[in-house]
Short mmCIF file of C-alpha atoms and ligand atoms in Angstrom, two decimals:
data_model
loop_
_atom_site.label_atom_id
_atom_site.label_comp_id
_atom_site.label_asym_id
_atom_site.label_seq_id
_atom_site.Cartn_x
_atom_site.Cartn_y
_atom_site.Cartn_z
CA ALA M 1 -71.58 -75.94 -28.96
CA PRO M 2 -71.96 -78.08 -32.04
CA SER M 3 -69.63 -75.73 -34.12
CA GLY M 4 -66.93 -76.25 -31.50
CA ARG M 5 -67.42 -79.98 -31.68
CA SER M 6 -67.05 -80.04 -35.38
CA ALA M 7 -64.04 -77.95 -35.34
CA ALA M 8 -62.36 -80.33 -32.76
CA LEU M 9 -63.37 -83.28 -34.93
CA ARG M 10 -62.00 -81.68 -37.99
CA ALA M 11 -58.68 -80.90 -36.27
CA ARG M 12 -58.45 -84.46 -35.15
CA MET M 13 -59.02 -85.74 -38.61
CA GLU M 14 -56.30 -83.38 -39.99
CA GLU M 15 -53.92 -84.60 -37.36
CA ARG M 16 -54.65 -88.25 -38.36
CA LEU M 17 -54.16 -87.54 -42.01
CA LEU M 18 -50.93 -85.92 -41.30
CA ALA M 19 -49.73 -88.91 -39.27
CA ALA M 20 -50.73 -91.25 -42.10
CA ARG M 21 -48.87 -89.13 -44.55
CA PHE M 22 -45.80 -89.07 -42.31
CA ARG M 23 -45.89 -92.91 -41.97
CA TYR M 24 -46.27 -93.23 -45.75
CA ILE M 25 -43.32 -90.89 -46.64
CA ASN M 26 -41.24 -92.49 -43.90
CA GLN M 27 -41.85 -95.93 -45.43
CA GLN M 28 -40.94 -94.56 -48.84
CA LEU M 29 -37.64 -93.30 -47.56
CA TYR M 30 -36.71 -96.47 -45.95
CA THR M 31 -37.53 -98.59 -48.82
CA SER M 32 -36.06 -96.66 -51.76
CA THR M 33 -32.53 -95.61 -52.78
CA SER M 34 -31.27 -92.19 -51.80
CA GLN M 35 -31.65 -91.03 -55.43
CA GLU M 36 -35.34 -91.97 -55.31
CA ALA M 37 -35.75 -90.18 -52.04
CA ALA M 38 -34.11 -87.07 -53.57
CA GLN M 39 -36.62 -87.17 -56.32
CA LEU M 40 -39.60 -87.60 -54.02
CA PHE M 41 -38.71 -84.47 -52.10
CA GLN M 42 -37.94 -82.50 -55.11
CA SER M 43 -41.35 -83.27 -56.66
CA ASP M 44 -43.10 -82.70 -53.48
CA PRO M 45 -41.66 -80.22 -51.03
CA GLU M 46 -44.72 -80.44 -48.79
CA ALA M 47 -43.87 -84.07 -48.17
CA PHE M 48 -40.63 -83.03 -46.63
CA GLU M 49 -42.41 -80.63 -44.22
CA ILE M 50 -44.81 -83.34 -43.16
CA TYR M 51 -42.03 -85.85 -42.77
CA HIS M 52 -40.05 -83.45 -40.49
CA ARG M 53 -42.97 -82.63 -38.41
CA GLY M 54 -43.78 -86.35 -37.84
CA PHE M 55 -40.00 -87.17 -37.18
CA ALA M 56 -39.73 -84.43 -34.59
CA GLN M 57 -42.88 -85.79 -32.87
CA GLN M 58 -41.63 -89.32 -32.69
CA VAL M 59 -38.20 -88.45 -31.37
CA GLY M 60 -39.80 -85.87 -28.89
CA ARG M 61 -41.43 -88.86 -27.25
CA TRP M 62 -38.07 -90.50 -26.47
CA PRO M 63 -36.41 -89.78 -23.06
CA GLU M 64 -33.38 -88.59 -24.95
CA ASN M 65 -32.61 -87.35 -28.44
CA PRO M 66 -29.39 -88.96 -29.79
CA VAL M 67 -28.37 -85.73 -31.45
CA HIS M 68 -27.69 -84.24 -28.00
CA ARG M 69 -25.28 -87.24 -27.25
CA ILE M 70 -23.42 -86.49 -30.43
CA VAL M 71 -23.22 -82.76 -29.47
CA ARG M 72 -21.78 -83.66 -26.14
CA TYR M 73 -19.30 -86.03 -27.69
CA LEU M 74 -18.09 -83.27 -30.14
CA ARG M 75 -17.75 -80.67 -27.32
CA ARG M 76 -15.40 -83.10 -25.49
CA ARG M 77 -13.04 -83.14 -28.57
CA PRO M 78 -11.07 -80.34 -30.16
CA ALA M 79 -13.12 -77.61 -31.82
CA SER M 80 -10.59 -77.63 -34.68
CA LEU M 81 -12.06 -80.92 -35.98
CA VAL M 82 -13.98 -80.61 -39.25
CA VAL M 83 -17.52 -82.44 -39.24
CA ALA M 84 -19.80 -83.58 -41.82
CA ASP M 85 -23.48 -84.12 -40.81
CA PHE M 86 -25.19 -86.52 -43.25
CA GLY M 87 -28.93 -86.09 -43.24
CA CYS M 88 -28.72 -83.09 -40.88
CA GLY M 89 -32.45 -82.26 -40.65
CA ASP M 90 -32.72 -78.91 -38.88
CA CYS M 91 -28.89 -78.65 -38.23
CA LYS M 92 -28.87 -79.10 -34.42
CA ILE M 93 -25.23 -80.13 -34.58
CA ALA M 94 -24.08 -77.16 -36.67
CA SER M 95 -25.86 -74.83 -34.40
CA SER M 96 -24.64 -76.30 -31.18
CA VAL M 97 -20.76 -76.69 -31.63
CA LYS M 98 -17.94 -74.41 -32.42
CA ASN M 99 -16.54 -76.81 -35.11
CA LYS M 100 -16.72 -76.22 -38.72
CA VAL M 101 -19.75 -78.43 -39.77
CA HIS M 102 -20.85 -79.42 -43.32
CA SER M 103 -24.56 -80.08 -43.08
CA PHE M 104 -26.12 -82.10 -45.83
CA ASP M 105 -29.77 -82.82 -46.56
CA LEU M 106 -32.19 -83.20 -49.43
CA VAL M 107 -34.16 -80.00 -48.56
CA PRO M 108 -32.91 -76.99 -46.61
CA LEU M 109 -34.73 -76.73 -43.33
CA SER M 110 -32.09 -74.22 -42.25
CA PRO M 111 -29.84 -71.86 -44.20
CA LEU M 112 -26.98 -73.91 -42.91
CA VAL M 113 -27.81 -76.84 -45.19
CA THR M 114 -26.08 -77.80 -48.31
CA VAL M 115 -28.69 -79.59 -50.40
CA CYS M 116 -27.45 -82.82 -52.03
CA ASP M 117 -27.93 -86.54 -51.88
CA MET M 118 -25.75 -87.92 -49.06
CA ALA M 119 -24.47 -90.70 -51.51
CA LYS M 120 -22.65 -87.90 -53.31
CA VAL M 121 -21.56 -84.85 -51.18
CA PRO M 122 -19.53 -81.93 -52.46
CA LEU M 123 -16.46 -82.52 -50.31
CA ALA M 124 -12.84 -83.47 -51.21
CA ALA M 125 -11.54 -86.87 -50.39
CA GLU M 126 -10.04 -87.14 -46.78
CA SER M 127 -11.16 -83.65 -45.86
CA VAL M 128 -13.21 -84.40 -42.75
CA ASP M 129 -12.35 -85.60 -39.16
CA VAL M 130 -15.85 -86.72 -38.08
CA ALA M 131 -18.74 -87.86 -40.02
CA VAL M 132 -22.15 -88.25 -38.45
CA PHE M 133 -25.26 -90.14 -39.37
CA CYS M 134 -27.84 -89.37 -36.64
CA LEU M 135 -31.09 -91.36 -37.52
CA ALA M 136 -30.24 -90.76 -41.12
CA LEU M 137 -29.16 -94.00 -42.61
CA MET M 138 -32.40 -94.31 -44.60
CA GLY M 139 -31.76 -95.32 -48.13
CA THR M 140 -31.56 -99.05 -49.33
CA ASN M 141 -28.18 -98.04 -50.91
CA LEU M 142 -26.49 -98.15 -47.34
CA GLN M 143 -23.24 -99.34 -48.68
CA GLU M 144 -22.84 -96.56 -51.24
CA ILE M 145 -23.64 -93.95 -48.57
CA LEU M 146 -21.16 -95.30 -46.11
CA GLU M 147 -18.53 -95.63 -48.89
CA GLU M 148 -19.10 -91.89 -49.45
CA ALA M 149 -18.47 -91.27 -45.80
CA ASN M 150 -15.24 -93.28 -45.97
CA ARG M 151 -14.16 -91.24 -49.00
CA VAL M 152 -14.53 -87.83 -47.28
CA LEU M 153 -13.03 -89.03 -43.95
CA LYS M 154 -9.36 -88.61 -43.18
CA GLN M 155 -7.51 -91.85 -42.25
CA GLY M 156 -8.16 -92.47 -38.55
CA GLY M 157 -11.21 -90.12 -38.68
CA THR M 158 -14.26 -90.87 -36.69
CA LEU M 159 -17.69 -92.10 -37.91
CA MET M 160 -20.69 -91.75 -35.47
CA VAL M 161 -23.82 -93.68 -36.20
CA ALA M 162 -26.96 -93.18 -34.20
CA GLU M 163 -29.87 -95.52 -35.31
CA VAL M 164 -33.09 -96.75 -33.98
CA ALA M 165 -32.35 -99.84 -31.89
CA SER M 166 -35.05 -102.03 -33.45
CA ARG M 167 -33.50 -101.57 -36.86
CA PHE M 168 -30.44 -103.60 -36.05
CA GLU M 169 -31.09 -107.41 -36.96
CA ASP M 170 -27.63 -108.36 -35.69
CA ILE M 171 -25.18 -105.79 -34.41
CA ARG M 172 -22.13 -108.05 -34.62
CA ALA M 173 -22.90 -108.82 -38.35
CA PHE M 174 -23.32 -105.05 -38.91
CA VAL M 175 -19.94 -104.11 -37.27
CA ASN M 176 -18.36 -106.96 -39.18
CA ALA M 177 -19.65 -105.55 -42.40
CA MET M 178 -18.34 -102.16 -41.46
CA THR M 179 -14.85 -103.58 -41.28
CA GLN M 180 -15.11 -104.46 -44.89
CA LEU M 181 -16.12 -100.94 -45.59
CA GLY M 182 -12.80 -99.67 -43.90
CA PHE M 183 -14.08 -98.86 -40.37
CA LYS M 184 -13.21 -100.48 -37.18
CA SER M 185 -15.41 -100.37 -34.03
CA VAL M 186 -14.27 -98.05 -31.37
CA SER M 187 -17.18 -98.08 -29.06
CA LYS M 188 -20.82 -99.15 -28.79
CA ASP M 189 -23.35 -97.44 -26.66
CA LEU M 190 -26.40 -99.67 -26.38
CA SER M 191 -27.71 -97.99 -23.14
CA SER M 192 -30.78 -96.37 -24.62
CA ALA M 193 -33.89 -98.56 -25.33
CA PHE M 194 -34.63 -96.41 -28.35
CA PHE M 195 -31.25 -95.96 -30.29
CA HIS M 196 -27.87 -97.43 -30.55
CA LEU M 197 -24.78 -95.08 -30.82
CA LEU M 198 -21.85 -96.61 -32.62
CA GLU M 199 -18.43 -95.05 -32.92
CA PHE M 200 -16.06 -96.25 -35.65
CA ALA M 201 -12.63 -95.09 -36.91
CA LYS M 202 -11.57 -95.17 -40.52
CA THR M 203 -8.89 -97.73 -41.11
CA GLY M 204 -8.57 -97.33 -44.96
CA PRO M 205 -10.50 -97.40 -48.07
CA PRO M 206 -13.48 -99.96 -48.50
CA ARG M 207 -12.53 -103.41 -49.74
CA ARG M 208 -13.93 -104.42 -53.17
CA ARG M 209 -16.19 -107.24 -51.97
CA PRO M 210 -19.67 -106.30 -51.04
CA ALA M 211 -20.19 -106.28 -47.38
CA PRO M 212 -22.67 -108.91 -46.14
CA GLY M 213 -24.37 -108.31 -42.86
CA LEU M 214 -24.77 -104.55 -43.70
CA ARG M 215 -28.56 -104.56 -43.22
CA LEU M 216 -30.86 -102.47 -41.23
CA ARG M 217 -34.58 -103.04 -40.85
CA PRO M 218 -36.78 -100.17 -42.09
CA CYS M 219 -38.06 -98.14 -39.16
CA LEU M 220 -41.83 -98.32 -39.61
CA TYR M 221 -43.66 -96.37 -37.07
CA LYS M 222 -46.85 -97.79 -35.66
CA ARG M 223 -50.22 -96.26 -35.87
CA ARG M 224 -51.14 -94.26 -32.80
N1 SAH O 301 -29.97 -85.98 -38.17
C1 SAH O 301 -31.14 -85.17 -37.92
C2 SAH O 301 -32.32 -85.59 -38.82
C3 SAH O 301 -32.81 -87.01 -38.91
S1 SAH O 301 -34.15 -87.30 -39.89
C4 SAH O 301 -31.45 -85.33 -36.48
O1 SAH O 301 -31.06 -86.28 -35.87
O2 SAH O 301 -32.31 -84.56 -36.02
C5 SAH O 301 -33.24 -88.00 -41.36
C6 SAH O 301 -32.87 -86.94 -42.32
O3 SAH O 301 -32.10 -87.55 -43.35
C7 SAH O 301 -33.93 -86.20 -42.94
O4 SAH O 301 -33.80 -84.85 -42.78
C8 SAH O 301 -33.87 -86.67 -44.44
O5 SAH O 301 -34.29 -85.60 -45.32
C9 SAH O 301 -32.46 -86.96 -44.52
N2 SAH O 301 -32.07 -87.76 -45.66
C10 SAH O 301 -32.63 -88.96 -46.00
N3 SAH O 301 -32.19 -89.44 -47.14
C11 SAH O 301 -31.24 -88.53 -47.52
C12 SAH O 301 -30.42 -88.51 -48.74
N4 SAH O 301 -30.37 -89.40 -49.54
N5 SAH O 301 -29.54 -87.42 -48.71
C13 SAH O 301 -29.54 -86.50 -47.81
N6 SAH O 301 -30.33 -86.54 -46.70
C14 SAH O 301 -31.12 -87.46 -46.61
#
């Protein structure tokens, strides 16, 4: 029937528009500072919803979601460890482990979220055992964000970073820059074609010099 055909056409058009909006918002997030990202989502809450639908669709195509790898890692360690999840999205970590988890994001997708810019979280210095960035190192002020993680982590605490593999220009340079920020590399899991999982330990406060090599390419999804 023609009406059925036009409904299908309309649905397809709407799907394409949403996909285009997702790519646009995603690009904004990777090419602006975290303060600008906070402003974007505050002024346009719908943008956040569209972004999250698109994000979930993209990661849903991967053979494995890195967040599950991080949950498994946390379950192997004592449940008494305090965790901070930077850019928590829908709080998969907080809802999957027994640990105390502080979940931070710009907009609350779940009641477990504390709304804030991850460059400035409401936690005391050296109050956290594990800091997590799962596909969440988005702003161009990467250094400021990682310095904030360093501030809240206890000495010897763990930093877990899961990021899209293609974002790394040079892993060695990245890991090197991390040492300047007060993190030593503990393990690197490069086994997935889609994401890298890097584990660091806090060695001390960041050094004063800026950390060269601390660069990640924006993750710009292709049109499909
Ligand atoms: N870690 C979750 C979500 C990843 S999507 C998961 O793996 O499922 C990236 C998340 O980072 C989004 O929810 C986005 O809103 C959040 N984010 C991006 N910039 C942020 C900022 N400056 N402060 C807090 N959250 C931020």
